[in-house]
Coordinates of C-alpha atoms (C1' of nucleotides) in Angstrom, one line a residue:
Chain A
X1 CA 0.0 0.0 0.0
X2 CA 1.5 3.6 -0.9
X3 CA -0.4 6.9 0.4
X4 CA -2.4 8.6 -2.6
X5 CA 0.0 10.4 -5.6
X6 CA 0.7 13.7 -4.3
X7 CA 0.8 13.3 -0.6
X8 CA 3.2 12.5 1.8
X9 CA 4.0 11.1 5.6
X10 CA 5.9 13.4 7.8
X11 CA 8.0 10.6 9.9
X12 CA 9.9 11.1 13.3
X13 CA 13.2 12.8 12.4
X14 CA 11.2 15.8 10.3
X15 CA 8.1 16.3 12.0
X16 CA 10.7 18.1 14.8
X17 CA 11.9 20.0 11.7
X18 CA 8.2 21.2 10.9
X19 CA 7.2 21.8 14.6
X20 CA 10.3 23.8 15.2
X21 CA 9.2 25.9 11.8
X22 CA 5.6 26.4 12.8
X23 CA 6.7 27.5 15.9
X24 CA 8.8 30.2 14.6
X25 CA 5.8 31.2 12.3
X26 CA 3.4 31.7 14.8
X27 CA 6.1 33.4 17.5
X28 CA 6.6 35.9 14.4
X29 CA 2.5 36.3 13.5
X30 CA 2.5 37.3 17.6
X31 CA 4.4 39.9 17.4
X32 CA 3.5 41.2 14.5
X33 CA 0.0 40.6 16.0
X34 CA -1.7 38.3 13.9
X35 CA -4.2 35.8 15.6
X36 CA -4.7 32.7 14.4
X37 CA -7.8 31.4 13.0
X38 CA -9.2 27.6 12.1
X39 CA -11.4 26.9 9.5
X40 CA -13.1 23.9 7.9
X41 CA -10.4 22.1 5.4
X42 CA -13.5 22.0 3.1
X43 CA -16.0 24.1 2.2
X44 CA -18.9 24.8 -0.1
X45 CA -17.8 24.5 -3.9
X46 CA -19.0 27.9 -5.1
X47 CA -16.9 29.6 -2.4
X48 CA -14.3 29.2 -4.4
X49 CA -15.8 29.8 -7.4
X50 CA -16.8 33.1 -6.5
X51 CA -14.1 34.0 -4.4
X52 CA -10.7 32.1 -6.2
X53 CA -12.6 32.9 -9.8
X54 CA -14.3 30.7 -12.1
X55 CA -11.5 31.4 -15.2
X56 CA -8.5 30.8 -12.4
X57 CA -6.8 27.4 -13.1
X58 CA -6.9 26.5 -9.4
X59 CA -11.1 26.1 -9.8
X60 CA -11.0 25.4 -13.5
X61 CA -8.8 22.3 -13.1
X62 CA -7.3 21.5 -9.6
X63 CA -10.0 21.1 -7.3
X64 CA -10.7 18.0 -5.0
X65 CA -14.5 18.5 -5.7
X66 CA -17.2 16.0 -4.7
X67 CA -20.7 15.2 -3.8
X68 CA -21.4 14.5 0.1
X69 CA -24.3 11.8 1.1
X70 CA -26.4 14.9 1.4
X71 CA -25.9 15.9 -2.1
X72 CA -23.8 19.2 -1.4
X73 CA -20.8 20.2 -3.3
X74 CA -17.7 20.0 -1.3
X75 CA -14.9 21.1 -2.2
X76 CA -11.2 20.4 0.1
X77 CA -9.5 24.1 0.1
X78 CA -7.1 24.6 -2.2
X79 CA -6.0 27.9 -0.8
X80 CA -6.5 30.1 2.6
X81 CA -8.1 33.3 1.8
X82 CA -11.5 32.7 0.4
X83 CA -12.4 30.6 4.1
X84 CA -11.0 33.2 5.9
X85 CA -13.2 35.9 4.4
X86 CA -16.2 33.8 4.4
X87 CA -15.4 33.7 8.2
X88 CA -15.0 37.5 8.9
X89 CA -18.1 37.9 7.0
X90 CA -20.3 35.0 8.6
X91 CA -19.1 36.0 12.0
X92 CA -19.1 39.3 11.7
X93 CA -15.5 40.1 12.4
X94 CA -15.8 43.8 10.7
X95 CA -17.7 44.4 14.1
X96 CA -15.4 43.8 16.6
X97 CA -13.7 46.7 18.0
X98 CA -9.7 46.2 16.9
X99 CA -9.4 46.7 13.7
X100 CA -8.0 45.6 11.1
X101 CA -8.5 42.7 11.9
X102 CA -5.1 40.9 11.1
X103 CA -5.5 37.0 11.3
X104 CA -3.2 34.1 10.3
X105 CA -3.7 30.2 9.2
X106 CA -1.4 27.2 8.9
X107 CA -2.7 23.6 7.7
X108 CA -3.0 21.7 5.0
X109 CA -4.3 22.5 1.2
X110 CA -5.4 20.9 -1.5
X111 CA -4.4 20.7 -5.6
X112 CA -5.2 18.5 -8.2
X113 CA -1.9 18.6 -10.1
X114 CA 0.8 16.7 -11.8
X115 CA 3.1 16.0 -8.2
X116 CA 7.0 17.0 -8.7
X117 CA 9.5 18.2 -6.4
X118 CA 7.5 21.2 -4.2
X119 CA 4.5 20.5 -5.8
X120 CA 2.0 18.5 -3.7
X121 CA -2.0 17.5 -3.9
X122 CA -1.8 17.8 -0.2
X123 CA 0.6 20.6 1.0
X124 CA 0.5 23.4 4.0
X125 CA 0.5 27.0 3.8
X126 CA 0.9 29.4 6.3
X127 CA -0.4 32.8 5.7
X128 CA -1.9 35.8 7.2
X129 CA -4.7 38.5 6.4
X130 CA -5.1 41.5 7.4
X131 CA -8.9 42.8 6.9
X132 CA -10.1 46.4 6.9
X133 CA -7.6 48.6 5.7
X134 CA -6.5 50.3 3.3
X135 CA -3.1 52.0 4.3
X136 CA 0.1 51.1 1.9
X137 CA 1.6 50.6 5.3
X138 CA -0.4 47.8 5.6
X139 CA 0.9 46.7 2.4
X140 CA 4.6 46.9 3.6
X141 CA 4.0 44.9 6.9
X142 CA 2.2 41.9 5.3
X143 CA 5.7 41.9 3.0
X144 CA 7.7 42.6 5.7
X145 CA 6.3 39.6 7.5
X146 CA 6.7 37.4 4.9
X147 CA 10.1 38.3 4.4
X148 CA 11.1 37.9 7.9
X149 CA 9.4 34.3 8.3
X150 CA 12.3 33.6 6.0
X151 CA 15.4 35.7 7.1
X152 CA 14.4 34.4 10.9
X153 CA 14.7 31.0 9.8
X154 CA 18.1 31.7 8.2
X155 CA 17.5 31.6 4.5
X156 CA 19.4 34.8 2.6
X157 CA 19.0 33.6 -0.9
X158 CA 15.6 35.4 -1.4
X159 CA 14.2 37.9 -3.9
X160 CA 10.9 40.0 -3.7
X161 CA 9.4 40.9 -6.6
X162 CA 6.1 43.4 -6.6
X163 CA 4.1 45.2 -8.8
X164 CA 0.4 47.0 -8.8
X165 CA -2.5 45.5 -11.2
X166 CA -4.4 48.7 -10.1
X167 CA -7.7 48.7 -9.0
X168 CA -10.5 47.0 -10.9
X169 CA -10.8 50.1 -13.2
X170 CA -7.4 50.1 -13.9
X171 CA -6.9 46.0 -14.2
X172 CA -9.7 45.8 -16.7
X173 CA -9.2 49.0 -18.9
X174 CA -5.4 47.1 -19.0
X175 CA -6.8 43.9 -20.0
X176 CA -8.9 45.1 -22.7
X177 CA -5.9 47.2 -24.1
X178 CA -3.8 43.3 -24.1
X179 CA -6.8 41.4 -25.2
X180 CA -7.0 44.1 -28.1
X181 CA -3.4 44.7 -28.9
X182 CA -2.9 40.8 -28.9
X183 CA -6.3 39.8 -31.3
X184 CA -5.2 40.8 -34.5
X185 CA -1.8 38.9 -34.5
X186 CA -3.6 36.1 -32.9
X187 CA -3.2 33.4 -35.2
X188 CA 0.6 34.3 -34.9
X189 CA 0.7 33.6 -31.3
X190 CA 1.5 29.7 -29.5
X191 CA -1.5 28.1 -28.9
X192 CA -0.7 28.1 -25.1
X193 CA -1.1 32.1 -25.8
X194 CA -4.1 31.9 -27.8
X195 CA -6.0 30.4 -24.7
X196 CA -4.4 33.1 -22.6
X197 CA -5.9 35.4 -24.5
X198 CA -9.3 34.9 -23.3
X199 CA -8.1 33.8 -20.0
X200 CA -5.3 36.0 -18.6
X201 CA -3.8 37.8 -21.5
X202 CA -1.5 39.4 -18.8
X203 CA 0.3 36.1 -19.2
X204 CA 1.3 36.5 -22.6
X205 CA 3.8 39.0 -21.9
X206 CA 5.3 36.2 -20.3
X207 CA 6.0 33.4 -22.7
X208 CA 8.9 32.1 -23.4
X209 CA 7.7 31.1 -27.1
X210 CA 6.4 33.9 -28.1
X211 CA 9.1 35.9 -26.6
X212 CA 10.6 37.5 -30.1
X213 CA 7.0 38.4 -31.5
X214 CA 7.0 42.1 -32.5
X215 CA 3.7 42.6 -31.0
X216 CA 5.4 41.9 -27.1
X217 CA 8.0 44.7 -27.3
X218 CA 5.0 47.4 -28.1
X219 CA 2.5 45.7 -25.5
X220 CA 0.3 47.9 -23.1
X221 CA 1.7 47.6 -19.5
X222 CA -0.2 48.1 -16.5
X223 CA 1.7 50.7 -15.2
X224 CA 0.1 52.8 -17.9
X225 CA -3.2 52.3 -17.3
X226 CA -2.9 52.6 -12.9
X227 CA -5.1 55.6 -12.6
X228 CA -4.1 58.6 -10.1
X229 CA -5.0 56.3 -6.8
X230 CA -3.7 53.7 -8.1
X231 CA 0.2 54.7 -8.9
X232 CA 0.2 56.7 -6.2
X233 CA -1.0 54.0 -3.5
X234 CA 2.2 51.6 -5.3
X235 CA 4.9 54.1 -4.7
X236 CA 3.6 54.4 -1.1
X237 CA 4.1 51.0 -0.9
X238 CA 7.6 51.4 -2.1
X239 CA 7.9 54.2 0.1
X240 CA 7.2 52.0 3.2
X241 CA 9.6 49.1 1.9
X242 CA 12.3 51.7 1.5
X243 CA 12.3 53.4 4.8
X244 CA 12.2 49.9 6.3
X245 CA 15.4 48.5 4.3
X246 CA 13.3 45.8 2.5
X247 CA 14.9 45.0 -1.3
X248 CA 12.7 44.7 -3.9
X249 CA 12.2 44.8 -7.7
X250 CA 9.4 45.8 -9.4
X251 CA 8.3 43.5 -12.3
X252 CA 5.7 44.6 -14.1
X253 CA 4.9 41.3 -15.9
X254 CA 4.2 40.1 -12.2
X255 CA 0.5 38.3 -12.5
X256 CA -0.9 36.3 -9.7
X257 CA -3.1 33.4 -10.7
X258 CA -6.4 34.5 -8.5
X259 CA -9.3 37.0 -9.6
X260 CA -9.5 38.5 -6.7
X261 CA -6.5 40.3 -6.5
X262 CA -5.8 44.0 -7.3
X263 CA -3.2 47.0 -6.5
X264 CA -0.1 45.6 -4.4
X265 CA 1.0 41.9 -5.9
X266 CA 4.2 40.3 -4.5
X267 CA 6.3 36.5 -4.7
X268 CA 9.4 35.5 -2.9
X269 CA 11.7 33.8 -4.7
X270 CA 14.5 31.5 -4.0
X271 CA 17.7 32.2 -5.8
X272 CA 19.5 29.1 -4.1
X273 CA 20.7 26.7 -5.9
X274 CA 19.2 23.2 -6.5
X275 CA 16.0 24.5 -6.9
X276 CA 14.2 23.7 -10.4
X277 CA 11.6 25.0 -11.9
X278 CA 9.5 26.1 -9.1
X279 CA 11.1 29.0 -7.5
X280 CA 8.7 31.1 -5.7
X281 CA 8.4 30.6 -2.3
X282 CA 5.3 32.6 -1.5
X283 CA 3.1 35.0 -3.2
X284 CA 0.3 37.2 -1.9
X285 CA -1.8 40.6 -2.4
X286 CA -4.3 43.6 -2.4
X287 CA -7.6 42.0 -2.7
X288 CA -9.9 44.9 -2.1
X289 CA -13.4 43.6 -3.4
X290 CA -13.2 40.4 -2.0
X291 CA -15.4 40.6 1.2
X292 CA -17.9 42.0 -0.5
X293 CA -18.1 39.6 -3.2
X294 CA -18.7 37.3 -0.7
X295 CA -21.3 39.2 0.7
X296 CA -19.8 41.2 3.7
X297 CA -19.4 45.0 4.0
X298 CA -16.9 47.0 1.5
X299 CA -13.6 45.8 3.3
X300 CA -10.0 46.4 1.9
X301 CA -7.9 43.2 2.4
X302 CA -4.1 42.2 1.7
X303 CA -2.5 38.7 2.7
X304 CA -0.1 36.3 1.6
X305 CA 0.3 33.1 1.9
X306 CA 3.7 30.5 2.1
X307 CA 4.2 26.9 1.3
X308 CA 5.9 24.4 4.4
X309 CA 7.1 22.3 1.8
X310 CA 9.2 24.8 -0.3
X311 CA 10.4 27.1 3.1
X312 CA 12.0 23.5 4.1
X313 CA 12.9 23.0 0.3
X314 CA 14.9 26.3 0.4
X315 CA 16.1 25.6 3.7
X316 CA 18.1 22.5 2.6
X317 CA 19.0 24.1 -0.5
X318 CA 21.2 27.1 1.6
X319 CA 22.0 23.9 4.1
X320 CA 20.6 25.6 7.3
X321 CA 20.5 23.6 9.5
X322 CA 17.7 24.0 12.2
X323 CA 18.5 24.2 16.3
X324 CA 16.6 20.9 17.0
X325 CA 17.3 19.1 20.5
X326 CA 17.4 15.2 19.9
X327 CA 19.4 14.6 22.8
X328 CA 18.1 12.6 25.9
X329 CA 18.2 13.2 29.6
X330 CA 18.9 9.4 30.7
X331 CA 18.8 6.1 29.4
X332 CA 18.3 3.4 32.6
X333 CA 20.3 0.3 31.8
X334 CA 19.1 -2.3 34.2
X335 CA 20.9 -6.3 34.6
X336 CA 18.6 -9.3 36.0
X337 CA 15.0 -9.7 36.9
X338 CA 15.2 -8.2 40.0
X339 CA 17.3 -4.9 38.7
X340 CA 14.5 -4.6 35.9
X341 CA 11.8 -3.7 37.8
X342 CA 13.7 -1.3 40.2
X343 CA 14.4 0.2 36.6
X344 CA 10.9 0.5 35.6
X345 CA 10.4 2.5 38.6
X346 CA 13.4 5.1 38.6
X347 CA 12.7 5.5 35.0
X348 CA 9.2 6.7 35.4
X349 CA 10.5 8.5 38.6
X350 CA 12.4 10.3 36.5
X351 CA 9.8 11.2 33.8
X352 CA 7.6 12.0 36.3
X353 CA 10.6 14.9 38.0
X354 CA 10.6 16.4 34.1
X355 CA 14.0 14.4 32.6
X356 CA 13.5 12.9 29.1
X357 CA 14.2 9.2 30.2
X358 CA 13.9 5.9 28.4
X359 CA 14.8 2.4 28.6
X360 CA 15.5 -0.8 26.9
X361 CA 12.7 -3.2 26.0
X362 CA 14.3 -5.6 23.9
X363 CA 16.0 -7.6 26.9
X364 CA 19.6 -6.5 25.2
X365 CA 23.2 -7.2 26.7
X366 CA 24.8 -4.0 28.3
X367 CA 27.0 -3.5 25.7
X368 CA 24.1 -3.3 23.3
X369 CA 21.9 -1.1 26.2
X370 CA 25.0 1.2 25.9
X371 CA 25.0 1.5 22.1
X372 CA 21.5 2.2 22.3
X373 CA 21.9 4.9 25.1
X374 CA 24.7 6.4 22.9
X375 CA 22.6 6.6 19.7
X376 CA 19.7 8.1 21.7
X377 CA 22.1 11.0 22.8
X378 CA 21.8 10.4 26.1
X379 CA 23.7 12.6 28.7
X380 CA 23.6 10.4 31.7
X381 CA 23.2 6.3 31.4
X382 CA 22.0 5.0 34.8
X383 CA 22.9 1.5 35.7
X384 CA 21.7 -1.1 38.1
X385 CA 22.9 -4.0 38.4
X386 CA 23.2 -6.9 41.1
X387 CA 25.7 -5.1 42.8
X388 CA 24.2 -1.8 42.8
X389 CA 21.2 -3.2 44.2
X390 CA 22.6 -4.7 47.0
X391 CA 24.0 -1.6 48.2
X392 CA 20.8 0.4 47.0
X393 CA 22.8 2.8 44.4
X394 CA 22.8 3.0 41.4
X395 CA 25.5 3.8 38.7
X396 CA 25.5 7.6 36.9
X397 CA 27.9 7.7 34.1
X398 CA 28.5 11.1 32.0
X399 CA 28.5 10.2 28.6
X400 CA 30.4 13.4 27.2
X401 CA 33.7 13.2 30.5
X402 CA 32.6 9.4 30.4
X403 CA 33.0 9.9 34.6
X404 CA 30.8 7.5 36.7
X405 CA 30.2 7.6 40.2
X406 CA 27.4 5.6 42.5
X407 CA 24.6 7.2 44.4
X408 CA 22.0 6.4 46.5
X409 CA 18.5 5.1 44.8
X410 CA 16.3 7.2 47.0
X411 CA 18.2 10.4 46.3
X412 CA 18.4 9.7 42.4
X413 CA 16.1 11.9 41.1
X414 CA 17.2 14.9 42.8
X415 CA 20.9 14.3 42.1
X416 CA 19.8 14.0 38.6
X417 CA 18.0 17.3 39.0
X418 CA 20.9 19.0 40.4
X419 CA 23.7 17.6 37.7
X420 CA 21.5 18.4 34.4
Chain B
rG1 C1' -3.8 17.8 -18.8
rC2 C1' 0.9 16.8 -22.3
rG3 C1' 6.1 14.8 -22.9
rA4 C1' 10.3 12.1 -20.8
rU5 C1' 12.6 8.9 -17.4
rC6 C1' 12.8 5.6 -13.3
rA7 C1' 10.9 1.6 -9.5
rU8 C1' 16.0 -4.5 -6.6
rG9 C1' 16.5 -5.8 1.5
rG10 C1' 15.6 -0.4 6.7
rC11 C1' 18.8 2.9 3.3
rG12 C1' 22.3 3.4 -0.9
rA13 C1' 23.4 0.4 -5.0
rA14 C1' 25.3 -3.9 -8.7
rG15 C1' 23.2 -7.6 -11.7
rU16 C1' 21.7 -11.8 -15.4
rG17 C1' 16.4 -15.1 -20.1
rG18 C1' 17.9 -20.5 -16.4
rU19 C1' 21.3 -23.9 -10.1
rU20 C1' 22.4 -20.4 -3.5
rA21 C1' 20.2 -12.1 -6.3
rA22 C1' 27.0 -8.8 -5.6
rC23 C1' 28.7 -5.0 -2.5
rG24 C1' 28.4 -0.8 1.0
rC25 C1' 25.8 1.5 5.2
rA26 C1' 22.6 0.4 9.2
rC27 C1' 20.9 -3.3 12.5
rC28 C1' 21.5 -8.0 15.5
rG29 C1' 24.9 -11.7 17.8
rG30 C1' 29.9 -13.4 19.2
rA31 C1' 35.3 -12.6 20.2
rU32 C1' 35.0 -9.1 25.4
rU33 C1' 30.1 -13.6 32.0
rG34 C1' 28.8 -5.7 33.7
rU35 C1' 30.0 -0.1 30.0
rG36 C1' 29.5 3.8 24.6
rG37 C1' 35.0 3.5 20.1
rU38 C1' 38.1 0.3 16.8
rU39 C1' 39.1 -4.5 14.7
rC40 C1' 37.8 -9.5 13.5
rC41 C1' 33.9 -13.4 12.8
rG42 C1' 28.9 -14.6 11.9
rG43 C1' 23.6 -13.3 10.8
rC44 C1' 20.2 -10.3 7.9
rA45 C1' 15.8 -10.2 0.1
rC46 C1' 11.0 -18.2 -0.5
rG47 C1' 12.4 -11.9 -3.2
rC48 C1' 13.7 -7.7 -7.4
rG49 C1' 6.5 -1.6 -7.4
rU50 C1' 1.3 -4.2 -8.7
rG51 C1' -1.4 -7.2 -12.2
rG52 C1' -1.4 -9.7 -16.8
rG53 C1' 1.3 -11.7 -21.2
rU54 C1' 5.5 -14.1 -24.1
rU55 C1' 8.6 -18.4 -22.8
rC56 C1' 10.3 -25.1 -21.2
rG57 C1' 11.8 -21.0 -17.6
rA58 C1' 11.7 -14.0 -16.1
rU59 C1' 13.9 -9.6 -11.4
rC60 C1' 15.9 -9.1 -16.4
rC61 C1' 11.3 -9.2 -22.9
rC62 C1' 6.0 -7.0 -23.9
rC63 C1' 1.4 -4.5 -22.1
rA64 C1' -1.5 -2.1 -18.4
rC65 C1' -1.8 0.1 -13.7
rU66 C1' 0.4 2.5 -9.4
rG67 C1' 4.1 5.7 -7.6
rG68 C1' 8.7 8.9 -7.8
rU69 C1' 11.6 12.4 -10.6
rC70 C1' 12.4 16.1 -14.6
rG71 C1' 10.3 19.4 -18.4
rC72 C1' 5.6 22.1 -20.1
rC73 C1' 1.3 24.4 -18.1
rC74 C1' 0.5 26.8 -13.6
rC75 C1' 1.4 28.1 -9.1
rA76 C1' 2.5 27.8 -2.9

RNA sequence: GCGAUCAUGGCGAAGUGGUUAACGCACCGGAUUGUGGUUCCGGCACGCGUGGGUUCGAUCCCCACUGGUCGCCCCA
């Protein structure tokens, strides 16, 4: 039996990689003061119809979508921000009395796509929102954030890239002026462009085929058609990322794959080496209409949103290696019947007192009990033997100054307290 | 969804149309009747992803399926 294509078992030996990295993540939402919210892992299928976009590849092809026993649509989310919003709107969050309301998420997501390295059918994101305000500041401390989730974790090899899509006016007025600039030369395009065409012509200004067409260099770009609000609001942005020392280039080719996006757009990137094709890290934005297209109040919102998988992917490609603790307080070695169940004791004695202890259970020589004790990391290896027990001590031995010395049962645990 | 490639013990990795499927690591035991290392000796795949087919006979040939990886598409 293998797990379903696309997923994957997180085993002893990296789940401490992932806890340790979670951890981080929601240390740094704190203090940024982001609160983390929980919702369902699936949801009603038109959610993200409406709220991801009908045209968007994610709903057109890569949805885990079925019919429950009580013949509702269900969809498994294959992205954060459409639950959260249809959370602050059912429950009213726009009401409370802080706001914005700045929230974040980690847990699992769902895609129906072609697995590779850093591409999953089951994979987690982390990622925050922050509802209810429309402030380019805003802007630069949801980047900010994401940037720091990596440079806390120790990754340097990283590059932002941002850009505006405007607001609605602006993105659509911008994708007429492709969708009409591109038509007449359309037969002269890929047929991967043609489709874009309809779909996303933004796209198109990214092909790699069509790269040398005469029609790309004279192309609209959006940065002509951002109205008054909208240029200004983007070099407010910059403003913000400059006065806080946070690199960046502006790409103006930068598309992100979901409707509801508008003004600020950003990715991280991973420069390290190693990595394939996939190279962004992260991606988020502005998505300003969004609450109320899912019928909440007019709400401004910007998030992002970071994949486990590929922070741990870049993590191993700039080898940095995480502060993880696999050592073990003691290891009780006991010889004979007797010796065993004294063992049994002290070792949950022990456990009890706050020492990470274990024992052997597979009735091994001491040689073998040592071996073991030594592979577990253990600092201290405890032994009681015969001779031990007669005289009601028991052995300590220092694994690192391999010094040993004999104390008394009854005081073990304390001595152990006061040595570790 | 399209194209390519791969699949042998816990891990890495040889291999051949035909008696007992190399080797390395790890693990277990012994040399060393109670101390972690080294060395030496021994043990460890009724089995070569799954299911069919070809054949006197297949891990090795063919087909399908499943899964991994790479590229495209797209993204996190």
């Amino acid at each position: 039996m293998k797990g379903p294509r696309g997923t994957q078992d997180l085993l002893p030996g990296v789940t401490e990689k992932w806890q340790y990295v979670e951890a981080k993540l929601k240390d740094l939402s704190a203090r940024y003061n982001y609160h983390e919210i929980r919702t369902p892992i699936f949801e009603h299928t038109e959610l993200f119809q409406r709220g991801v976009g009908d045209t968007t590849d994610i709903v057109q092809k890569e949805m885990y979508t079925f019919t429950d026993k009580g013949d509702r649509s269900i969809t498994l989310r294959p992205e954060g921000t459409a639950s959260v919003v249809r959370s602050f709107v059912q429950h009213k969050l726009f009401g409370l009395a802080n706001q914005p309301t700045k929230l974040f998420y980690i847990g699992p997501m769902f895609r129906y796509e072609r697995p590779q390295q850093g591409r999953m059918r089951q994979f987690v994101q982390f990622g925050v929102e922050a509802l209810g305000s429309e402030d380019p500041a805003m802007d630069a401390e949801v980047i900010a954030l994401a940037m720091n989730a990596y440079r806390e974790l120790g990754l340097q090899s990283l590059k932002l890239v941002i850009n505006s899509l405007g607001d609605t006016e602006s993105r659509n007025n911008h994708r007429q002026a492709l969708i009409d600039h591109f038509s007449p030369v359309k037969e002269e395009l890929c047929s991967d462009c043609q489709s874009r065409l309809e779909k996303n012509p933004l796209r198109i200004l990214d092909c790699k085929k069509d790269r040398d067409h005469p029609a790309m260099g004279t192309a609209p770009s959006i940065l002509e058609f951002l109205n008054d609000y909208s240029r200004n609001y983007f070099e407010q942005v910059q403003a913000y990322l400059d006065a806080m020392g946070i690199a960046y280039v502006v790409d103006k080719n930068l598309v992100r794959g979901l409707d509801y996006y508008n003004h600020t757009a950003f990715e991280i990137m991973s420069d390290a080496e190693g990595f394939g094709a996939i190279t962004t890290l992260s991606g988020g934005g502005r998505y300003n209409g969004l609450v109320q297209d899912l019928g909440g109040p007019e709400t401004p919102g910007i998030g992002f949103a970071l994949s486990i998988e590929r922070l741990r992917m870049a993590l191993e490609a700039e080898n940095v290696e995480l502060p993880i603790d696999q050592s073990l307080d003691c290891f009780v070695i006991a010889l004979g019947d007797e010796a065993k169940v004294k063992a049994a004791a002290i070792t949950e004695q022990l456990r009890q007192a706050g020492m990470q202890t274990d024992k052997d259970y597979l009735d091994r020589k001491m040689k073998a009990q040592f071996k073991a004790a030594d592979r577990l990391k253990a600092r201290f290896v405890l032994v009681l033997g015969e001779e031990e027990l007669e005289n009601n001590v028991i052995a300590v031995k220092n694994m690192e100054s391999g010094e040993q010395e004999n104390v008394a049962i009854d005081q073990i645990t304390s001595y152990i307290e006061g040595i570790i």
